[in-house]
Coordinates of C-alpha atoms and ligand atoms in Angstrom, one line a residue:
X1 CA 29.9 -0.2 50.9
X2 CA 27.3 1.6 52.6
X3 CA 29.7 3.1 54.7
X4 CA 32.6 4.4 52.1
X5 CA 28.9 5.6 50.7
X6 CA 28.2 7.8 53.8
X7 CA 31.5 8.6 54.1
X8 CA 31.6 10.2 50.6
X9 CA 28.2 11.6 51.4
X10 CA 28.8 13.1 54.3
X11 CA 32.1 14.7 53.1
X12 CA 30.1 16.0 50.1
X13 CA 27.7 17.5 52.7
X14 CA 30.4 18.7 54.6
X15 CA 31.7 20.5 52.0
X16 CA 28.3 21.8 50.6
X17 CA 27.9 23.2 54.2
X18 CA 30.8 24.4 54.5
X19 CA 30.1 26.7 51.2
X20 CA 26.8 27.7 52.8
X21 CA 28.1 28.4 55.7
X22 CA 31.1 30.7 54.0
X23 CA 28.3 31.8 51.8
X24 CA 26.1 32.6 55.4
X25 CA 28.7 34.4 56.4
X26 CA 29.7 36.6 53.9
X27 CA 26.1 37.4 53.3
X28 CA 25.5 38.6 56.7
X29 CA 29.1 40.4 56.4
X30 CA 27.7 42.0 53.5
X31 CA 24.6 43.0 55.8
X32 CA 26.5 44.1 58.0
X33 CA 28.5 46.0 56.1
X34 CA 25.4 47.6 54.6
X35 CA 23.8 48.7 57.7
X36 CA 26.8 50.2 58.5
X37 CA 26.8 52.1 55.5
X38 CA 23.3 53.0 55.9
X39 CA 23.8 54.3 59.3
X40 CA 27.0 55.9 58.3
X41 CA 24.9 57.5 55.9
X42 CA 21.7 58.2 57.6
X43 CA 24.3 60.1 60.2
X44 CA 25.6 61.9 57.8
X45 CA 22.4 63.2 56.5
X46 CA 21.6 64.1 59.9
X47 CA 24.3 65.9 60.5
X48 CA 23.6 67.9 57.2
X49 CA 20.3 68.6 59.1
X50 CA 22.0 69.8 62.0
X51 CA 24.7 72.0 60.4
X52 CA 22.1 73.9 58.3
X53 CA 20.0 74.3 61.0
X54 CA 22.5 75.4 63.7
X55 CA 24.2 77.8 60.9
X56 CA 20.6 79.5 60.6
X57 CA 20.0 79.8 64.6
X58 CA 23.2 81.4 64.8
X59 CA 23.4 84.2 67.1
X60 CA 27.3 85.9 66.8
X61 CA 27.9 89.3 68.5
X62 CA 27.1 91.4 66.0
X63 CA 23.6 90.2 65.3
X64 CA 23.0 90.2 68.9
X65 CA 23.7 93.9 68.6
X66 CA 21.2 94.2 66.3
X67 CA 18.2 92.5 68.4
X68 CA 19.4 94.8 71.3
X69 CA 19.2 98.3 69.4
X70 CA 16.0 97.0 67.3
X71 CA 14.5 96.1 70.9
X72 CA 15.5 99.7 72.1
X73 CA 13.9 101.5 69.1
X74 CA 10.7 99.2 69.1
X75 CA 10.6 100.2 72.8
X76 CA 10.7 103.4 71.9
X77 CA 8.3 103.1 69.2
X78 CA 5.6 101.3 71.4
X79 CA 5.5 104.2 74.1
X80 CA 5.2 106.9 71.4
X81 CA 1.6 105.8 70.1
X82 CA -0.9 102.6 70.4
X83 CA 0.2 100.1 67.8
X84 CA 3.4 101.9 66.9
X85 CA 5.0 98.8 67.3
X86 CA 4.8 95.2 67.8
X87 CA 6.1 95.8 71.6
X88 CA 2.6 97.0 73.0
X89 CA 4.4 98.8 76.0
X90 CA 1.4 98.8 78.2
X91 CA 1.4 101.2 81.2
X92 CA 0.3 99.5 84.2
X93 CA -0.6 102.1 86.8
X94 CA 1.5 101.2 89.1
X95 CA 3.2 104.5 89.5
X96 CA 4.9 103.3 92.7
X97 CA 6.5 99.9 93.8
X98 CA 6.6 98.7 97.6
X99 CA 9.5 99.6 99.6
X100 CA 9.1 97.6 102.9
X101 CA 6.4 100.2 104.9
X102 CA 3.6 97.4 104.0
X103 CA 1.8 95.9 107.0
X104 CA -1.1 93.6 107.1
X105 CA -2.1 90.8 105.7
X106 CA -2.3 90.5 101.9
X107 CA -3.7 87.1 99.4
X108 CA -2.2 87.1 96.1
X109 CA -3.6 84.8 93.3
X110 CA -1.5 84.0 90.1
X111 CA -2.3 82.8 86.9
X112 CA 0.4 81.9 85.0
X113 CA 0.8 79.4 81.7
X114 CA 1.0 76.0 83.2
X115 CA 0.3 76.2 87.1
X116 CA -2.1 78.7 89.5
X117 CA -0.9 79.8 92.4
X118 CA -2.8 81.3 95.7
X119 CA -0.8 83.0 98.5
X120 CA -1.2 84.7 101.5
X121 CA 1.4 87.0 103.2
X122 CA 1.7 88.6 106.8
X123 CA 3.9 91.8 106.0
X124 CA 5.3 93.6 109.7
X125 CA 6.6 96.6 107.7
X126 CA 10.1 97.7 107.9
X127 CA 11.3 96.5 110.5
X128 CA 9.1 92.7 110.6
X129 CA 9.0 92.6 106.9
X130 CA 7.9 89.1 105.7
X131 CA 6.5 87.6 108.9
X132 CA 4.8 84.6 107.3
X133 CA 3.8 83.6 103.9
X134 CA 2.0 80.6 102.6
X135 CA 1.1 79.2 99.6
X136 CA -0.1 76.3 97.5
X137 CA -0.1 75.8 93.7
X138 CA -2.6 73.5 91.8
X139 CA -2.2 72.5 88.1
X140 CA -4.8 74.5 85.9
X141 CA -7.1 71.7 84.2
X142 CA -6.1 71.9 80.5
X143 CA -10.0 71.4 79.7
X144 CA -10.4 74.8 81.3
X145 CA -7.4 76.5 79.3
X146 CA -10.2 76.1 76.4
X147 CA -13.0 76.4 78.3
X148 CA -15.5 79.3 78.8
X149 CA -15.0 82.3 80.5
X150 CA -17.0 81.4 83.7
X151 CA -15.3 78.2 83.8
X152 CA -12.0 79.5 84.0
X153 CA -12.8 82.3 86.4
X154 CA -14.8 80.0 88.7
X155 CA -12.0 77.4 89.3
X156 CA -9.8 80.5 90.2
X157 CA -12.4 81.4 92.9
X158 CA -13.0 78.0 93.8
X159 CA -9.4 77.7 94.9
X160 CA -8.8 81.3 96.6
X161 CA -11.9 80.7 98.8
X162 CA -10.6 77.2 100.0
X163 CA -7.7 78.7 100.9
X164 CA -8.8 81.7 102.6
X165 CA -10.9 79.1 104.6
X166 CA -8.4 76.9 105.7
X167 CA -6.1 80.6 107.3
X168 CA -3.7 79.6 110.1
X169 CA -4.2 82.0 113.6
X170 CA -0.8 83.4 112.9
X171 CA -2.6 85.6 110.2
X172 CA -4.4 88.2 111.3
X173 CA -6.7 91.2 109.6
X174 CA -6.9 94.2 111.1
X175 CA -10.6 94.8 112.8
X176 CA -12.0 96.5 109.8
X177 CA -10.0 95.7 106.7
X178 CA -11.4 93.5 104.2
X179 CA -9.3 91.0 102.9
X180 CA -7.3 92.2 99.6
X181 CA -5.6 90.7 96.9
X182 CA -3.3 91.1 94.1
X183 CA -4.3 89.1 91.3
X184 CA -1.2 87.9 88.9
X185 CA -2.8 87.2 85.2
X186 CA 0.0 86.8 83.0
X187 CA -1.5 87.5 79.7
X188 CA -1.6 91.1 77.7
X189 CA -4.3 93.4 79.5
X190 CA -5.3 96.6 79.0
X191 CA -5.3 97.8 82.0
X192 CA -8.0 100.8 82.6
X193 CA -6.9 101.5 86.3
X194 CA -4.9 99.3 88.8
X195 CA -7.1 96.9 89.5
X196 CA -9.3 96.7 86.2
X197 CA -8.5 95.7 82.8
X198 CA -9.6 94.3 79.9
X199 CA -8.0 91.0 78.1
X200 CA -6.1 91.1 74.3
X201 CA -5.5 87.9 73.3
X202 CA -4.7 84.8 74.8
X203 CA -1.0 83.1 74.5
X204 CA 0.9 80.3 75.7
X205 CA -2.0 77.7 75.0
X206 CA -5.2 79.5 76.1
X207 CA -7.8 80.1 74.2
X208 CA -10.9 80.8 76.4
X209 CA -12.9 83.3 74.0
X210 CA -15.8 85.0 75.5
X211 CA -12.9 86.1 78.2
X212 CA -11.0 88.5 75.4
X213 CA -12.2 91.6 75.6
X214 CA -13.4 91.3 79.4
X215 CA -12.6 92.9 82.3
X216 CA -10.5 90.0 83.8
X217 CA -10.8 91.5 87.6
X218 CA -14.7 92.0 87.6
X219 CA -14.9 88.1 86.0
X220 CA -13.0 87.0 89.2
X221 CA -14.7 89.2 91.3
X222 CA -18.1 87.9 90.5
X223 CA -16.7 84.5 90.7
X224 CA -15.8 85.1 94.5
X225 CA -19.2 86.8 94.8
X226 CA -20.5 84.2 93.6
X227 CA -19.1 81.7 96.7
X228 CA -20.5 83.8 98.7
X229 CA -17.3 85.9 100.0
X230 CA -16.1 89.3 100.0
X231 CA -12.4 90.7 98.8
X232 CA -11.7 92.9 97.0
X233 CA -9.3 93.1 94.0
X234 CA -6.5 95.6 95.2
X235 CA -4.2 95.0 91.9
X236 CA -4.5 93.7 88.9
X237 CA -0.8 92.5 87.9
X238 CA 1.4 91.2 85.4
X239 CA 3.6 88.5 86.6
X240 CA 6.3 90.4 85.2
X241 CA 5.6 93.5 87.7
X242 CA 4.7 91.2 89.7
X243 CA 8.1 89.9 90.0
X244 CA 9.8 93.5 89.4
X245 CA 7.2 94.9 92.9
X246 CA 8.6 91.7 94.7
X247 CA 12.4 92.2 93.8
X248 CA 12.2 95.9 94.6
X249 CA 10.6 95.2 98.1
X250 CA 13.9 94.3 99.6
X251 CA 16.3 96.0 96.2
X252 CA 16.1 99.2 95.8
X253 CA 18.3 98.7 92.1
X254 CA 15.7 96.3 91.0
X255 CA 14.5 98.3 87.6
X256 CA 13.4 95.2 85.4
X257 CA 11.5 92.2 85.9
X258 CA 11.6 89.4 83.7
X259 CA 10.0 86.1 83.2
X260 CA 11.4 83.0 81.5
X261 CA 9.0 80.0 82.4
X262 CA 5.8 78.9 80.3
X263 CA 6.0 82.2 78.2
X264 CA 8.3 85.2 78.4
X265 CA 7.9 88.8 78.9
X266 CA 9.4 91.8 80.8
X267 CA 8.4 95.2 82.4
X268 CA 10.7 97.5 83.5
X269 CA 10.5 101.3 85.3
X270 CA 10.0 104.3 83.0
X271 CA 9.9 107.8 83.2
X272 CA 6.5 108.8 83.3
X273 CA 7.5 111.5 80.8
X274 CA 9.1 109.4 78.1
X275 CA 5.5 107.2 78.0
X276 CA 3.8 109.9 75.4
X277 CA 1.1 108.0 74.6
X278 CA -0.1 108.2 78.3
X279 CA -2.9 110.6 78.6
X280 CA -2.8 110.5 82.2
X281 CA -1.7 113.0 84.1
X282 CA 2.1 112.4 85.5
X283 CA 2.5 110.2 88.2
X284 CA 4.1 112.0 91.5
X285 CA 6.4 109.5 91.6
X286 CA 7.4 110.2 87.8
X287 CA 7.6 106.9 87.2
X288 CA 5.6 104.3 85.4
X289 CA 5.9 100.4 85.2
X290 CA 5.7 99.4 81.4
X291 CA 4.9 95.8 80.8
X292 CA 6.2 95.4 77.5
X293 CA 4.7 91.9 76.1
X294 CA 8.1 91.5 74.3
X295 CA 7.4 87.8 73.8
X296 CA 5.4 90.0 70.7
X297 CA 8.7 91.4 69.6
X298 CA 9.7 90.8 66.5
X299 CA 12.9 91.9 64.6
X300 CA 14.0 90.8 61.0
X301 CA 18.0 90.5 62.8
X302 CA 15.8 87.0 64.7
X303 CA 17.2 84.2 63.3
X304 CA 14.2 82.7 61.5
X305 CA 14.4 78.9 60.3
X306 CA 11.8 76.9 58.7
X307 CA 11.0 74.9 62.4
X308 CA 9.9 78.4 63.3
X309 CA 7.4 79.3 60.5
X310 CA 6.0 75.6 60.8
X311 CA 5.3 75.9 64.7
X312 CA 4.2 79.6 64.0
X313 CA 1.8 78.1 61.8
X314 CA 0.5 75.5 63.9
X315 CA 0.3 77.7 67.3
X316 CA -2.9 78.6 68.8
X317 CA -1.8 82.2 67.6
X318 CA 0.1 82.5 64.4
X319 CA 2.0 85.5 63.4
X320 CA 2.0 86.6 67.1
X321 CA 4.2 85.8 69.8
X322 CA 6.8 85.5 67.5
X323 CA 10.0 86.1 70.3
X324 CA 8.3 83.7 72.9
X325 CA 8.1 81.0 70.2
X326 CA 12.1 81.7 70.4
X327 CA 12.1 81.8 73.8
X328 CA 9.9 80.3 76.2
X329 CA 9.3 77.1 77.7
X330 CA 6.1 76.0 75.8
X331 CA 8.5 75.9 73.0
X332 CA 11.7 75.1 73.0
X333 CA 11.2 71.6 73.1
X334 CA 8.7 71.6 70.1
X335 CA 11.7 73.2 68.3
X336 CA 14.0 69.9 68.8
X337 CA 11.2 68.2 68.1
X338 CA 10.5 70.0 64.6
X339 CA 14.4 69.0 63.7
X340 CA 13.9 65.6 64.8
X341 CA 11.2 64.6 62.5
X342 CA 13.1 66.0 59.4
X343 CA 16.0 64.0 60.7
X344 CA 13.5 60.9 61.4
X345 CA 12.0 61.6 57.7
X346 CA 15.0 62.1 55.4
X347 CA 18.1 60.4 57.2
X348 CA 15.6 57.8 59.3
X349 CA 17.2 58.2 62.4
X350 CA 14.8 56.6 64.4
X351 CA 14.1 53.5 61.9
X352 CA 11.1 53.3 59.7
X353 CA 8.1 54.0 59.6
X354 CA 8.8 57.5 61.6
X355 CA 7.6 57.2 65.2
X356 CA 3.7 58.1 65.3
X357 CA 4.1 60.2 68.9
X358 CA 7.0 62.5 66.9
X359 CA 5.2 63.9 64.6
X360 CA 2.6 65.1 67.3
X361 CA 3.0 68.8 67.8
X362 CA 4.5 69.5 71.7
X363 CA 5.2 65.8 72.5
X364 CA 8.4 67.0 73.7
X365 CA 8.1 69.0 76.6
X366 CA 11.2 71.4 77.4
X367 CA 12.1 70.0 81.0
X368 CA 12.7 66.4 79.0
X369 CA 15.1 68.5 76.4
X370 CA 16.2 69.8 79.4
X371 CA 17.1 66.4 80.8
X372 CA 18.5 65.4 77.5
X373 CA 20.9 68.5 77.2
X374 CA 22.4 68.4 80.6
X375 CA 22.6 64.1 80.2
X376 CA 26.8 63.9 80.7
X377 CA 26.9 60.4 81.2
X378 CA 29.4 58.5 78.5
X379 CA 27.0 56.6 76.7
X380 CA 24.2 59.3 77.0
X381 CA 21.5 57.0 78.6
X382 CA 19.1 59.6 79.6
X383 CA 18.7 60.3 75.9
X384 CA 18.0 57.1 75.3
X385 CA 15.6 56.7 78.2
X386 CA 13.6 59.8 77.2
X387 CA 13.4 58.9 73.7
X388 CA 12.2 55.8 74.9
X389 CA 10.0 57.1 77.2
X390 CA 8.0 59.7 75.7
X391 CA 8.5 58.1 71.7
X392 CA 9.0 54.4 72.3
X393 CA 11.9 54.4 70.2
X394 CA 14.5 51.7 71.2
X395 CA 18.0 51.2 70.2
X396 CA 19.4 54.8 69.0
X397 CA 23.3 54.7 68.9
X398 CA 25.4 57.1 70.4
X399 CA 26.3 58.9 67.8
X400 CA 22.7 59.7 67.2
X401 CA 22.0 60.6 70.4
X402 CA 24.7 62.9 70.4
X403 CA 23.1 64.2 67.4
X404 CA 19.5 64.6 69.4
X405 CA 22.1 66.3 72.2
X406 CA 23.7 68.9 69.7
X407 CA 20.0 69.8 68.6
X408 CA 18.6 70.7 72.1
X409 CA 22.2 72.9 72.6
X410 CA 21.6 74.9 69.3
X411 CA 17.6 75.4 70.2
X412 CA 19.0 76.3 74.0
X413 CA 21.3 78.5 72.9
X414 CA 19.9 80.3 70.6
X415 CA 17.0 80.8 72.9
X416 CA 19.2 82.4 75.9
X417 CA 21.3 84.9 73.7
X418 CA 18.1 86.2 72.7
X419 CA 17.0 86.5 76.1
X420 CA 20.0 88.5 76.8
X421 CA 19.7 90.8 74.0
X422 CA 15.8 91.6 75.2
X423 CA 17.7 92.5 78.8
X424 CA 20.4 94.6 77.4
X425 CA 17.9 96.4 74.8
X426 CA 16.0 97.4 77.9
X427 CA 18.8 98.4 79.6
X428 CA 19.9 100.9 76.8
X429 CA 16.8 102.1 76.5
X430 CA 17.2 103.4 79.9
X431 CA 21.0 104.1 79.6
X432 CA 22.5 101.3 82.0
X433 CA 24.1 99.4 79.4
X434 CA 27.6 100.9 80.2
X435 CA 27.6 103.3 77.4
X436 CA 26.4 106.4 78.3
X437 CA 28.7 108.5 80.0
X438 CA 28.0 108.4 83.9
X439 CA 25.3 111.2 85.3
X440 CA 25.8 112.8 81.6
X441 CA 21.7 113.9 80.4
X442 CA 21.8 112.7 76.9
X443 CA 19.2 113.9 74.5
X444 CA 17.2 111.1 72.7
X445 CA 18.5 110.0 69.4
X446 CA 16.1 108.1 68.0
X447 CA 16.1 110.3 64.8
X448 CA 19.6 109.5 64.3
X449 CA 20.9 106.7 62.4
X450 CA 23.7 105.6 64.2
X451 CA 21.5 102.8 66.6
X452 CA 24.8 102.7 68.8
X453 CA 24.1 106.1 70.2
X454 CA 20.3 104.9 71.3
X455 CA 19.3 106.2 74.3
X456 CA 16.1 108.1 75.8
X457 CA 17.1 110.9 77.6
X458 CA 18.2 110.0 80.9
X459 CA 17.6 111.3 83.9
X460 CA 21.1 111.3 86.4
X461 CA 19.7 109.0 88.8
X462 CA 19.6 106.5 86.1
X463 CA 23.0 106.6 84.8
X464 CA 25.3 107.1 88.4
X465 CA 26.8 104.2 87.5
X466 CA 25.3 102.1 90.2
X467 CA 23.9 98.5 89.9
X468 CA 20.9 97.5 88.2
X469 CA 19.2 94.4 88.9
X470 CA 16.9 92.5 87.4
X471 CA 14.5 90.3 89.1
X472 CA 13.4 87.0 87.2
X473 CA 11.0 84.4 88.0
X474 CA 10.1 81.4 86.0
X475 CA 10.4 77.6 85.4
X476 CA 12.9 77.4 82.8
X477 CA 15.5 79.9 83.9
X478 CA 15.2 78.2 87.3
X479 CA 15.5 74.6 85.9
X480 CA 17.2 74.7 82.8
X481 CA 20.9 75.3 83.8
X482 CA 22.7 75.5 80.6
X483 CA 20.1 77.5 79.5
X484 CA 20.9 80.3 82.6
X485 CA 24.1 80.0 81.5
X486 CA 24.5 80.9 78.1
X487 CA 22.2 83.8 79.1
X488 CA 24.8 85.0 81.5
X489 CA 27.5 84.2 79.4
X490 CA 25.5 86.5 76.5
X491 CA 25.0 89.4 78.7
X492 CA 28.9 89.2 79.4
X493 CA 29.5 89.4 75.7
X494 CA 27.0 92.3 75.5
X495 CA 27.9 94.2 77.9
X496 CA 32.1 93.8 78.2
X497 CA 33.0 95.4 81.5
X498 CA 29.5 96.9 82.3
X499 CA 28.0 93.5 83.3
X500 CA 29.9 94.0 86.6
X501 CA 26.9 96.5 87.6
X502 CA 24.0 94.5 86.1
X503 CA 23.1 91.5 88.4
X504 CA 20.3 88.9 87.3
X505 CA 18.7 87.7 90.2
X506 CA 15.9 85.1 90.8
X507 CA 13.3 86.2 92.4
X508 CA 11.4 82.9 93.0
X509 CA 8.1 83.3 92.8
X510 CA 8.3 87.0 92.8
X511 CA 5.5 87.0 90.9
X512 CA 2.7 86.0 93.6
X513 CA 4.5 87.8 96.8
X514 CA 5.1 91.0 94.6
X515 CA 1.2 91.2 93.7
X516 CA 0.4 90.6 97.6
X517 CA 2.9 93.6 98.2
X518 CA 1.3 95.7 95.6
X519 CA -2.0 95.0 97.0
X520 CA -0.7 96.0 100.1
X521 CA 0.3 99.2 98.6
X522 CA -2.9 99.9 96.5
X523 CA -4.9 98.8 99.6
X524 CA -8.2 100.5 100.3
X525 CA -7.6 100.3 104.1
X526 CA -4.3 101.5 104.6
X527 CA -2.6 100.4 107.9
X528 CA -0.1 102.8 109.6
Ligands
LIG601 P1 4.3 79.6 84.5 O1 5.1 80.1 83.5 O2 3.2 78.7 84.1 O3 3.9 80.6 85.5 P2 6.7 78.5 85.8 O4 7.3 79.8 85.9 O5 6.8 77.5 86.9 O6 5.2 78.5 85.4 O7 7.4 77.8 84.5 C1 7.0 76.5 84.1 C2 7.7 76.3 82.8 O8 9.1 76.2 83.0 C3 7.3 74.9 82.2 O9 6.2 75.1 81.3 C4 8.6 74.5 81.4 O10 8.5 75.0 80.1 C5 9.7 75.2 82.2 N1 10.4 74.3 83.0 C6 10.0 73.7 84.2 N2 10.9 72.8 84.6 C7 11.9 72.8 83.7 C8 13.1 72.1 83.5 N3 13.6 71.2 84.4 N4 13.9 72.3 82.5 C9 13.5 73.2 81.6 N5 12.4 73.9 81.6 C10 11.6 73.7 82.7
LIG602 MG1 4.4 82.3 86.3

């Protein structure tokens, strides 16, 4: 009895589990089904995201065009009065560039966005050239990017003189000269004379305030002074001309310097003559290097999009800087970022609640976008791993990664045509674009409308149709290939068959051996 009892019980059960396990089952099909539905649909929201945003970075040919002339005419306008355009065109004093006569021995310090740099260079003239060179490169402390003025200027000295102390025999001083260096500050001076100058503004993430305003070369001259050691300050230097004086040591086509890295900016050779705010008299040479600050450029043909105007708005200087914050390498990667939170906060691509570290302005740094964009393995694991990494988040699928992939590309992209279309704007304005008619003098045409016909008038040498180079320096156009590329690939498209005679070369740390050089050439004790 008891048995035909369990027997009929445990069927019953058997039964009753067997409806809760079919019940089980179709419950957690119907989860499944669900999350799939919710990812399908959080992936699809996300690739609303990324459609509207990569339709409003979009850079076609024709509006490329338009940055190019609008950077030609705001070229233009910057040289014909202070403040007569965004593009403060700043003449530099350097009025000539070395050509390989230098001899001696020279020290270079450079102050860029993210790292300092101190050099030293043996220079054996024409036909020794670059006999030795050395140099080492320290982090800048960020406490000290918004620090005081005597701060700042002190580390700088701090370093040099540790330096200097620790020269090797195989540098040598002539009996007599003093040691003298080019100093590399790449932020927007005023210069007064080659080696003196007074600071803007700050960008790329300083903000040291009793500096602006200053006369950047006597604060580091006190600071040495104030260790007890004497040099003097032969040239005060943009890292841009910097990097233009170091390409055109051993180029003679070099005509532009450029930096991509931290920030961005160019300089490039003028005619003297075209500067007319210059009240100067004319330079022998008849030529004068312009440091144009374009990372201040600003167009209404930039494609503008709402991550813009928020990191604009958060930046150390809103409404400035508004071409850099397009650009450079302090901001690219807050750019993907800005598109990942909306993706994290409306299509929850990264779970809920929203990673904390994502919503923290510049978490992502632009050599781990880098890293992400240029990830071709199947599955994409070094997205995964950076998103892991740098915001804990765990388990992203592939199609979202792809997702985080297609954002860094449109931010790249985007980024590097506009690069180009600063380069070819320069080169029109000094008719080596391709356009003008070889050796042909064209008057200037700013007055007329058609911006196609832009040029200043040209001197022949400038149009024989032979190559122009331009030298660049900086982290992200050395690291960030796809980036390099799409710049190239730009210029191409700009420039049709002309880009055969316009070479882009890096000039690796141009920047700190072309201030030694100009040192060299602005030296007070000139060796023959
Ligand atoms: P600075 O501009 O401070 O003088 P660099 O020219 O060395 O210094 O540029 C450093 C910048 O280059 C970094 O701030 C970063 O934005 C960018 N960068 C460095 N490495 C990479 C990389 N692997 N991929 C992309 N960008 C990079
Ligand atoms: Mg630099």
């Amino acid at each position: 009895m008891a048995d035909a009892f369990k027997a009929r019980y445990s069927s019953g059960a058997q039964i009753r589990t067997g409806k809760i396990r079919s019940a089980a089952a179709c419950a957690a099909a119907a989860v499944i089904v669900s999350r799939r539905l919710k990812v399908r649909s959080q992936k699809c929201t996300a690739r609303k995201i990324l459609l509207e945003f990569q339709e409003a970075c979009y850079t076609p040919l024709a509006r490329l065009r338009q940055v190019v002339d609008a950077m030609a005419v705001e070229m233009h306008a910057g040289l014909v009065s202070e403040g007569g355009s965004k593009l403060k065109m700043l003449p530099t004093y350097i009025d000539r560039l070395p050509d390989g006569h230098e001899r001696g021995l020279y020290y270079a310090v450079d102050l860029g966005g993210t790292n300092f740099r101190v050099l030293r260079v043996q220079l054996g003239g024409l036909e020794g050239r670059v006999i030795k060179q050395e140099y080492e490169e320290v982090a800048i402390p960020p406490e000290l990017m918004l620090g005081t003025s005597e701060q700042l200027f002190d580390f700088i000295a701090k370093e040099l003189v540790s330096f200097v102390a620790r020269e090797g025999q195989d540098f040598r001083l002539h009996a007599g000269q003093n040691r003298e260096i080019g100093f590399t500050f790449s932020f927007p001076v005023k210069q007064t004379a080659v080696n003196s100058g007074t600071l803007l503004q700050w960008t790329k993430g300083f903000k040291v305030n009793d500096a602006v305003g200053e006369d950047v070369v006597a604060a580091l001259q006190r600071g040495i002074e104030r260790r007890g050691y004497k040099m003097r300050i032969a040239a005060l230097v943009n890292d841009t001309v910097g990097t233009l004086a170091g390409g055109r040591y051993w180029n003679n086509d070099v005509m532009i310097g450029v930096i991509l890295g931290t920030g961005t900016n160019a300089c490039y050779v003028e005619r003297a003559e075209a500067v007319s705010k210059w009240a100067g008299d004319i330079p022998k040479s008849g030529e004068m290097v312009i440091n144009m600050e374009w990372g201040n450029f600003w167009s209404s043909h930039l494609p503008r999009t709402y991550v813009d105007e928020s990191l604009d708005n958060e930046s150390l200087n809103p409404g400035e800087y508004g071409f850099e914050k397009m650009i450079s390498g302090m901001y690219l990667g807050d750019c993907v970022r800005r598109v990942l939170v909306r993706m994290a906060q409306e299509a929850c691509i990264f779970g809920t609640p929203v990673p904390h570290k994502l919503l923290e302005a510049f978490s992502l740094m632009t050599p781990d976008m880098s890293k992400m964009h240029h990830d071709d393995s199947s599955d994409l694991k070094v997205v995964a791993e950076v998103l892991k990494r740098v915001y804990g988040i765990q388990n992203t699928t592939v199609g979202i990664r792809k997702i985080v992939v297609a954002v860094c590309d449109t931010v790249c992209q985007r980024g590097a045509r506009l690069a180009a279309a600063g380069i070819v704007g320069i080169l029109k304005k000094i008719g080596r674009d391709g356009s003008a008619a070889n050796g042909v003098i064209k008057r200037n045409t700013f007055e007329q409308s058609d911006m196609n016909g832009f040029h200043d008038e040209v001197p022949v040498h400038y149009t024989s149709g032979g190559r122009t180079v331009v030298a660049m320096d900086g982290g992200l156009y050395e690291h960030y290939t796809k980036f390099r590329n799409y710049m190239q690939e730009a210029v191409v498209e700009l420039l049709g068959e002309g880009s055969k005679n316009v070479v882009i070369e890096l000039s690796k740390d141009g920047s700190g051996i072309g201030a030694a050089l100009l040192a060299a050439s602005h030296a007070e004790y000139v060796i023959s």
